[in-house]
Tab-separated table of C-alpha atoms and ligand atoms in Angstrom:
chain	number	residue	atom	x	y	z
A	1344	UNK	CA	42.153	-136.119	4.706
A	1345	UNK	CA	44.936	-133.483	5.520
A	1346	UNK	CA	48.945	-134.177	4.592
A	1347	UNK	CA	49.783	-136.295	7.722
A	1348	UNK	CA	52.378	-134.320	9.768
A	1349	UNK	CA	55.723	-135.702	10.125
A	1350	UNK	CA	57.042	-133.969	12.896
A	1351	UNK	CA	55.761	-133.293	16.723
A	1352	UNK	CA	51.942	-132.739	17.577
A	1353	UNK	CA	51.831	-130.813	20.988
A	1354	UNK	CA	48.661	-130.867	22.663
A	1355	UNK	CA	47.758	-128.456	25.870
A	1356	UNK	CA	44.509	-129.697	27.789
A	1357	UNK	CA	43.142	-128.639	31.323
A	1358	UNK	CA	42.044	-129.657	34.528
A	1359	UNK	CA	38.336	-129.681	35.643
A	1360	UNK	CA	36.658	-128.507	39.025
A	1361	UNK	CA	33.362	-129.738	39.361
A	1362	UNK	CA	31.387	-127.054	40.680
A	1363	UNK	CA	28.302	-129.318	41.657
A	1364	UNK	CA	28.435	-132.680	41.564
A	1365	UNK	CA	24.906	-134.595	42.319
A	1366	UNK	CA	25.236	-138.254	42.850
A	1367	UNK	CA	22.796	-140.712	42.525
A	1368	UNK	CA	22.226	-144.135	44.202
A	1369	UNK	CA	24.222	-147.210	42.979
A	1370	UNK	CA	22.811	-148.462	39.585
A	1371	UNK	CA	22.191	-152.257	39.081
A	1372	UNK	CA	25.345	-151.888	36.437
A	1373	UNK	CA	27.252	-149.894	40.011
A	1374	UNK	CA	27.609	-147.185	37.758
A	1375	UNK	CA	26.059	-143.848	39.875
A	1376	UNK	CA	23.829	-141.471	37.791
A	1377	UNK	CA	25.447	-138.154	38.158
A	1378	UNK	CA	24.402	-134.761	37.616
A	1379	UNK	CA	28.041	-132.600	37.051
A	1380	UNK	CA	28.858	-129.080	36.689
A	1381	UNK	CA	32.401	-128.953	35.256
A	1382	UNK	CA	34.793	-125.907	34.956
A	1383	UNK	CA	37.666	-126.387	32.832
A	1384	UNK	CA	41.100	-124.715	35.169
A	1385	UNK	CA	44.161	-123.036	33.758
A	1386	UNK	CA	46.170	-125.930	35.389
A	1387	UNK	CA	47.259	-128.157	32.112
A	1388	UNK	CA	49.001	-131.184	30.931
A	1389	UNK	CA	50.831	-130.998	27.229
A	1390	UNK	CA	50.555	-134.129	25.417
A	1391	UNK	CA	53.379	-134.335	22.518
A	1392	UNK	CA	52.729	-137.035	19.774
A	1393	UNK	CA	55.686	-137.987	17.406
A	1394	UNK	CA	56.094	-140.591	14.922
A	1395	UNK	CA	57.655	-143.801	16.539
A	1396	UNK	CA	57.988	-147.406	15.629
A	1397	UNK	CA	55.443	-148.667	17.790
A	1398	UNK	CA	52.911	-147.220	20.671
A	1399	UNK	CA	55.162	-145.806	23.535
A	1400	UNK	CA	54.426	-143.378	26.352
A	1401	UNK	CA	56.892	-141.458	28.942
A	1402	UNK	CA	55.815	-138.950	31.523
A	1403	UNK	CA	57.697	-135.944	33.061
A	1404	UNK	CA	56.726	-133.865	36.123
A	1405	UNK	CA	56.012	-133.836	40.099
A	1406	UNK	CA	53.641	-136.902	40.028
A	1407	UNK	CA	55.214	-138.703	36.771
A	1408	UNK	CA	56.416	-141.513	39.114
A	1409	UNK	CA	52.596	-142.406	39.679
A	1410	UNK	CA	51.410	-142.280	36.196
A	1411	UNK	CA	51.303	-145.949	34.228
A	1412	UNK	CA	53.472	-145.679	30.873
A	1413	UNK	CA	51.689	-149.268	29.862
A	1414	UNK	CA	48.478	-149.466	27.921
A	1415	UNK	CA	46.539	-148.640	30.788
A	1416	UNK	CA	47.680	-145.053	29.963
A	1417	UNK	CA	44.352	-143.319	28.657
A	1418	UNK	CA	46.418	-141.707	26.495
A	1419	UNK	CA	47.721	-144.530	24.929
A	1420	UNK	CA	44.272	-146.087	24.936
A	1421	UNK	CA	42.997	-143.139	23.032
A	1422	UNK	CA	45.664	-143.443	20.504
A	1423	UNK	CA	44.890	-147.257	20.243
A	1424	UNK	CA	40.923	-146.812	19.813
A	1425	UNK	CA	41.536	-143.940	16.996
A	1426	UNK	CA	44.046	-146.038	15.235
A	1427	UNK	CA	41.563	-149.309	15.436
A	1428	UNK	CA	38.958	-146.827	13.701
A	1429	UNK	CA	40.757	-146.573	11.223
A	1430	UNK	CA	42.691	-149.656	10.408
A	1431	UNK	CA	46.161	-148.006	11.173
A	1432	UNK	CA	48.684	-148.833	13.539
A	1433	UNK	CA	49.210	-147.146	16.521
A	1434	UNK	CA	52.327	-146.206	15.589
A	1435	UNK	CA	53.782	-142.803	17.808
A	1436	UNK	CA	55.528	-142.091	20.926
A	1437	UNK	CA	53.233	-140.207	23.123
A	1438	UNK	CA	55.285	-137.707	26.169
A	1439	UNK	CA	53.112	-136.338	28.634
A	1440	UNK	CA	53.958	-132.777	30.401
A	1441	UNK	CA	52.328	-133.457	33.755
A	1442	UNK	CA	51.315	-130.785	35.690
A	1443	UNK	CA	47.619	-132.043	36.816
A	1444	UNK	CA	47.790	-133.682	40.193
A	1445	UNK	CA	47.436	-137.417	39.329
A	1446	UNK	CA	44.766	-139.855	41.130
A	1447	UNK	CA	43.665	-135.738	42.677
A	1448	UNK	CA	40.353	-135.550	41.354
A	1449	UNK	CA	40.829	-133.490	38.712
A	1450	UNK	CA	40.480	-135.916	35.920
A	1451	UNK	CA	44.535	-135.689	34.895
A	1452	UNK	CA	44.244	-139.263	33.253
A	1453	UNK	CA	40.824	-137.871	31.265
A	1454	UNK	CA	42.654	-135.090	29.840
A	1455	UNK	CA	45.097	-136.991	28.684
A	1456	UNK	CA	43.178	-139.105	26.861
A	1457	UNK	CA	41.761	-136.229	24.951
A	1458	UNK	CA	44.998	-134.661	24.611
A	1459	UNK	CA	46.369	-137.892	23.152
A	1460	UNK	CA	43.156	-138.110	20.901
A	1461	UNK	CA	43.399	-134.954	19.145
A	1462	UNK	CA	47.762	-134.767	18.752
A	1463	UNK	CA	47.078	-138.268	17.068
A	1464	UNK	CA	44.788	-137.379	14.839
A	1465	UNK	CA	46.462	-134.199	13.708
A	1466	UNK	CA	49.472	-135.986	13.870
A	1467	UNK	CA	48.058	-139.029	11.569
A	1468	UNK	CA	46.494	-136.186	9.402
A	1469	UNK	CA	42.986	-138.111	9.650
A	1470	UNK	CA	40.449	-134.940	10.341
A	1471	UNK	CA	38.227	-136.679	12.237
A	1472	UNK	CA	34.995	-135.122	12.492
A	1473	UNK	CA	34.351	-134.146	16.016
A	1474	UNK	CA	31.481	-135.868	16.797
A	1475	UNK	CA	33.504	-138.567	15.883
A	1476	UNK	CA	36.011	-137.980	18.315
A	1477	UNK	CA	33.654	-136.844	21.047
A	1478	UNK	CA	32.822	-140.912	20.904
A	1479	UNK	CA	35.936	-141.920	20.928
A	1480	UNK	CA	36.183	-139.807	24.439
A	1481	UNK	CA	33.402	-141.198	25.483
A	1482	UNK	CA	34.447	-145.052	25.293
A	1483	UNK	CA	37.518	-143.967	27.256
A	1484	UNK	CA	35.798	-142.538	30.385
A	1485	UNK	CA	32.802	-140.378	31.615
A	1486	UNK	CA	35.134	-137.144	31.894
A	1487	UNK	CA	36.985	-137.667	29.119
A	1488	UNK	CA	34.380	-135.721	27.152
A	1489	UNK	CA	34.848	-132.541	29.159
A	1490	UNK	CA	38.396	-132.887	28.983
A	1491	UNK	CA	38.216	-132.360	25.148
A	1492	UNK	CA	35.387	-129.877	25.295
A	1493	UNK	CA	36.490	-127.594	28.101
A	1494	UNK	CA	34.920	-124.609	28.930
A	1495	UNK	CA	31.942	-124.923	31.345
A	1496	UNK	CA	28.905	-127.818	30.666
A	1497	UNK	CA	26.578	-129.707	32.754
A	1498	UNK	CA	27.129	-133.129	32.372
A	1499	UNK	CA	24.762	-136.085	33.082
A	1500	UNK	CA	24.411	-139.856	32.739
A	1501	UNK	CA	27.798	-140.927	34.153
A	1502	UNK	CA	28.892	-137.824	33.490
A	1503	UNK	CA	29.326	-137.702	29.564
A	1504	UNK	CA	26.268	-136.314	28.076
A	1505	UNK	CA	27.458	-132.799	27.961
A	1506	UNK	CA	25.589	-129.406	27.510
A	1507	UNK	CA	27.896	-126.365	27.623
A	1508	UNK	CA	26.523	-123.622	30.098
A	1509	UNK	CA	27.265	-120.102	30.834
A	1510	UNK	CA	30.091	-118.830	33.032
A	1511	UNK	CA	31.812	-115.850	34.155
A	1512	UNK	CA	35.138	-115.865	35.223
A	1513	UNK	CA	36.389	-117.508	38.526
A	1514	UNK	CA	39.594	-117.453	40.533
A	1515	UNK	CA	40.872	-120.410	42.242
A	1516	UNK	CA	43.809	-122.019	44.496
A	1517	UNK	CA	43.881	-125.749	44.566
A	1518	UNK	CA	45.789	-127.809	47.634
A	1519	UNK	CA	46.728	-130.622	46.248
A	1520	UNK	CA	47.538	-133.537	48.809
A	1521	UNK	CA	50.249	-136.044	49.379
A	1522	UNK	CA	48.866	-139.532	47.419
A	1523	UNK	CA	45.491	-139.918	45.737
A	1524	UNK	CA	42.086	-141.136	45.940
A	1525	UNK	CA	40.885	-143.956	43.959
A	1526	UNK	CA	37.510	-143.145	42.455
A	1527	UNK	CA	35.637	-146.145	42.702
A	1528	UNK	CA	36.863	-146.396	46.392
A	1529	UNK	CA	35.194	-142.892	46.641
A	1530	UNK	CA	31.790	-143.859	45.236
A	1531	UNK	CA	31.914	-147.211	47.564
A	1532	UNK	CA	32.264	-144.932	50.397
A	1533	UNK	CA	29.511	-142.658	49.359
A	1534	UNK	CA	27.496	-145.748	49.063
A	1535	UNK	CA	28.506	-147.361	52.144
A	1536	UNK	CA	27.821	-144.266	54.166
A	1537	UNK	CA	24.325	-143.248	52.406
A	1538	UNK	CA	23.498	-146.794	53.495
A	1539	UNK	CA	25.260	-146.549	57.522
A	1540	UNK	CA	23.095	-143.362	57.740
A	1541	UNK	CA	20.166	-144.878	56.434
A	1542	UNK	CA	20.094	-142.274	53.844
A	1543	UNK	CA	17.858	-142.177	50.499
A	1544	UNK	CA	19.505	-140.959	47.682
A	1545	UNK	CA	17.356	-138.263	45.860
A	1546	UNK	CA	17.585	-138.449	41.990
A	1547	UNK	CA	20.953	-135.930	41.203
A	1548	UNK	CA	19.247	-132.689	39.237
A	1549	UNK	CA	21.697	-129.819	38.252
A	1550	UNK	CA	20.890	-126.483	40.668
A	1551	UNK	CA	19.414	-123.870	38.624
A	1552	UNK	CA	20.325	-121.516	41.748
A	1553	UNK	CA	24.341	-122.402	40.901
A	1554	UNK	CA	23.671	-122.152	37.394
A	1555	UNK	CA	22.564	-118.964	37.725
A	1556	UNK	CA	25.268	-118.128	39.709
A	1557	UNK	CA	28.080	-119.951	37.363
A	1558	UNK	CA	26.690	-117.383	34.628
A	1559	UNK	CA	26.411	-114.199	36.481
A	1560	UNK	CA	30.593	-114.272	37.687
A	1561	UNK	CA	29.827	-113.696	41.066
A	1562	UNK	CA	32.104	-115.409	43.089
A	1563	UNK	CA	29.652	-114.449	46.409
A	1564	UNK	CA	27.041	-116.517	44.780
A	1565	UNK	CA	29.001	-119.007	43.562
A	1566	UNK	CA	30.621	-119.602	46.322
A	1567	UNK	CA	27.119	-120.176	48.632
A	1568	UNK	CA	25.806	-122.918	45.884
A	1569	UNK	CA	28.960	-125.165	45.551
A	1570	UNK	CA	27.996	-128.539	46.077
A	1571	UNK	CA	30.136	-131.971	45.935
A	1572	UNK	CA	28.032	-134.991	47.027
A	1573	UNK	CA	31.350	-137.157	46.971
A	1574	UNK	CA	32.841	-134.672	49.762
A	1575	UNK	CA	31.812	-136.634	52.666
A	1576	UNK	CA	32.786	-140.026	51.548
A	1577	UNK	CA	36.270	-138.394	50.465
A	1578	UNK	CA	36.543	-136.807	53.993
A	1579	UNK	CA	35.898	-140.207	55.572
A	1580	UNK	CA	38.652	-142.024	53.794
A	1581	UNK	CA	41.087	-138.778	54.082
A	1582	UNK	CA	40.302	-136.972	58.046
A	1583	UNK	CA	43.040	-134.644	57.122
A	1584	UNK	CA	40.989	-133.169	53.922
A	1585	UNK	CA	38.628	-131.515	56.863
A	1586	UNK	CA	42.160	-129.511	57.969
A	1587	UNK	CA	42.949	-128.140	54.780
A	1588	UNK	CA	39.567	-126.995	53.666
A	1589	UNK	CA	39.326	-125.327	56.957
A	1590	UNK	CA	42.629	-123.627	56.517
A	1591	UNK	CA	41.762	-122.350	53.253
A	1592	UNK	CA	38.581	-121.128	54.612
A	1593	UNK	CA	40.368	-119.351	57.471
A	1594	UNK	CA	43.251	-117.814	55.063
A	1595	UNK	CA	39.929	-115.710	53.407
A	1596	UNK	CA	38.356	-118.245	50.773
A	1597	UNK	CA	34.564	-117.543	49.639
A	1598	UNK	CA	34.113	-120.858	49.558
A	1599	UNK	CA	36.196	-124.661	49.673
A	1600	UNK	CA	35.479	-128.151	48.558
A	1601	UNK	CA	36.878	-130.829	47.717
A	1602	UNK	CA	37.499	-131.351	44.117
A	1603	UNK	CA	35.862	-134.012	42.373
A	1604	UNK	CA	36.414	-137.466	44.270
A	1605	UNK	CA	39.688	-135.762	45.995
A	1606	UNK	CA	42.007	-135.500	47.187
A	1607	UNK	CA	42.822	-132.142	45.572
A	1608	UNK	CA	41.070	-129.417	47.356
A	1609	UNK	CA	39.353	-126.094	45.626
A	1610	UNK	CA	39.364	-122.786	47.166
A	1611	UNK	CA	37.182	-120.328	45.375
A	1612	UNK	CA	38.273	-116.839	45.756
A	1613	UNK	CA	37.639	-113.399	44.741
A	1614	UNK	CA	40.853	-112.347	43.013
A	1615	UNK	CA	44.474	-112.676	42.299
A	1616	UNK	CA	45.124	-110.695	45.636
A	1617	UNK	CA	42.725	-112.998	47.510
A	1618	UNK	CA	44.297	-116.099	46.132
A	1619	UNK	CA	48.027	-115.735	47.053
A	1620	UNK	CA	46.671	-114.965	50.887
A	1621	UNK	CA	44.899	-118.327	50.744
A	1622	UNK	CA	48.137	-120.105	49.318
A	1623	UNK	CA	50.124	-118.352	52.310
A	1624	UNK	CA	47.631	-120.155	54.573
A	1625	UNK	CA	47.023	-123.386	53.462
A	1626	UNK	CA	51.243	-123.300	53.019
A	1627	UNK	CA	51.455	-121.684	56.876
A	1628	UNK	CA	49.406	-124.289	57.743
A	1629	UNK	CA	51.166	-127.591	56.109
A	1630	UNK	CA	48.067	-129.274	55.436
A	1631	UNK	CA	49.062	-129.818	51.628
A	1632	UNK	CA	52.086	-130.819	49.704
A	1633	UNK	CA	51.573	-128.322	46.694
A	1634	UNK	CA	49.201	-125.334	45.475
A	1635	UNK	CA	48.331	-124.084	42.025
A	1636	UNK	CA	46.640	-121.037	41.074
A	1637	UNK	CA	44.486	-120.967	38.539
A	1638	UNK	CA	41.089	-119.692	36.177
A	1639	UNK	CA	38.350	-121.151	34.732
A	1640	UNK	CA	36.815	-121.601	31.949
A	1641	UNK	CA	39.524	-122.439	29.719
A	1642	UNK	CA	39.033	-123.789	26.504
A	1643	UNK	CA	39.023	-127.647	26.099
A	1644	UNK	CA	42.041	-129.428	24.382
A	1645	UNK	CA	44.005	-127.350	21.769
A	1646	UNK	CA	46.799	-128.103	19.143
A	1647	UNK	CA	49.435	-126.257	20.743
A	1648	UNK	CA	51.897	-126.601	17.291
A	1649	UNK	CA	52.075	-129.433	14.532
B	986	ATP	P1	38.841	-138.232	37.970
B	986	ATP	O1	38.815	-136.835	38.504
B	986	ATP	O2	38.502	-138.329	36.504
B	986	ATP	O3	38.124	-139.219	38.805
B	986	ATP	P2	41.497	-138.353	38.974
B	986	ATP	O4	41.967	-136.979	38.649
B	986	ATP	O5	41.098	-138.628	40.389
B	986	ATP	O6	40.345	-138.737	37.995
B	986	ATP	P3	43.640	-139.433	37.434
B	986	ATP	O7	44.770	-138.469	37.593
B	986	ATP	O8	42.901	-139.404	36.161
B	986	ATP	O9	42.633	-139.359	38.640
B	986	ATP	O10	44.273	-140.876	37.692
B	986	ATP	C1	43.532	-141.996	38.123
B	986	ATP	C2	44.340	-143.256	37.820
B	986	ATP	O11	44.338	-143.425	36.416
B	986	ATP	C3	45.809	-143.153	38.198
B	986	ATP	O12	46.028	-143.641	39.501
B	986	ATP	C4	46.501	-143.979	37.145
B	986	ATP	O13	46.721	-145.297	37.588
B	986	ATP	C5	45.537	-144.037	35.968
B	986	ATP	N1	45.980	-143.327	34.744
B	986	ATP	C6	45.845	-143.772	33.500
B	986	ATP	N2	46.303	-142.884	32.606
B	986	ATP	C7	46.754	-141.832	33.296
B	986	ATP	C8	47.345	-140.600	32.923
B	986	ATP	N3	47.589	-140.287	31.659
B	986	ATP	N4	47.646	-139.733	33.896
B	986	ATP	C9	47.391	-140.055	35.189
B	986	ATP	N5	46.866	-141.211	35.607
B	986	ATP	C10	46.540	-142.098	34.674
């Protein structure tokens, strides 16, 4: 064990695109096997931990008014499960820097966690091994994992059995909507409409083809491989999604999707240049409320200062 720190812990920690995500039928547990290509995005939330009295949170940014500050926070749950591990109270004030568009698909409330994991244990000078903390992520939620990991990693099971992969650099403009999409209201409608269609569910399998294409840096073949399974059922429960990923499209994407379960929407493109044209259109257009441009990979969560 390290000298504990007494003063501020600031912890910076992406967003994720996934650039496939395979989805399986509806276990008997209604947890959906998943087979997820993740790209950690230079679009990040800071999460600062200081020394307080007893477990508090406060939030600051566009979308703070949406994010709980109770122990629903995964950020304060993180802090909670690492202090239980060790016997410890959970004794700091935890201020999250929100930039991540909340409920967006982006896992925002994942990153957190993570964030909150590794400022708390710097801050509470424990130097936890990392496989240690990688379980801790893990009980929090299926992308919490990635969150802490960053980078670029196929991920399977519900999500959290990570393998880092290869991958060039990408450029990317996100539209993020007005509201969010509740996950599990997502998945439901992925069920409901695999089962309307009369539609078996194949087994999810990572593509080797987008893989391949993930590791060359080829934003051409990248772009022709993208894959969301959840994009339909998002589209369904959001019509106006179909707008903005045509506007994107129009304004010279290579490719668009909708991130994760939405509603955030990812426009791959080839370059800086390329990228503010597609914010000018998806802005001409008014079929978002925000964009953010950004790169991936990025590393995973880092100790910003202590
Ligand atoms: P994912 O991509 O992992 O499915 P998401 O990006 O769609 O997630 P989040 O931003 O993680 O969604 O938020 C989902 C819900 O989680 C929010 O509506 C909120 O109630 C709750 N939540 C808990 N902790 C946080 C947090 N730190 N930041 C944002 N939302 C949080």
């Amino acid at each position: 064990m390290t000298a504990p720190a007494t003063r501020a812990v600031t912890v910076r920690v992406p967003a994720k695109v996934n650039v496939q995500l395979a989805v399986g039928a509806a276990r008997p547990d209604g947890f959906h096997d998943l087979a997820n290509v993740f790209l950690a995005v230079s679009l990040f939330d800071e999460v600062t931990a200081t020394p307080a009295e007893a477990l508090t949170v406060s939030c600051a940014g566009p979308d703070a008014d949406q994010v709980p500050l109770d122990r629903s926070n995964l950020a304060a749950r993180a802090a909670e499960l690492l202090a239980a591990r060790h016997g410890i109270e959970p004794a700091v004030h935890l201020h999250i820097a929100k930039n991540i568009p909340v409920a967006g698909g982006m896992a925002g409330g994942s990153a957190d966690g993570a964030a909150a994991l590794l400022a708390c244990d710097t801050l509470w000078g424990l130097d936890s091994p990392r496989e240690e903390l990688l379980d801790i992520c893990a009980e929090l939620g299926s992308d919490v994992p990635f969150s802490f990991v960053g980078g670029a990693a196929l991920g399977t099971g519900r999500g959290e059995l990570l393998v880092p992969v290869e991958a060039g650099t990408f450029h990317w403009v996100f539209a993020v909507a007005d509201g969010g999409l509740s996950t599990p209201a997502v998945f439901r409608e992925f069920d409901r409409l695999a089962e309307a269609e009369g539609r078996a569910v194949p087994e999810p399998v990572a593509s080797p083809v987008l893989l391949a294409a993930l590791a060359s840096g080829d934003a051409g073949a990248l772009g022709a491989s993208l894959t969301n399974d959840l994009q339909a059922a998002a589209v369904s429960l959001r019509p106006s999604l179909a707008a903005t990923l045509d506007a994107g499209l129009g304004g010279g994407a290579v490719a668009a999707l909708v991130s994760g379960s939405g509603p955030t929407t990812a426009f791959l493109v080839a370059d800086e240049v390329a990228a503010a044209k597609v914010v000018a259109a998806l802005e001409g257009a008014g079929v978002c409320r925000a964009t953010r441009v950004a790169v991936g990979p990025v590393p995973g969560a880092v100790v910003l200062s202590a």
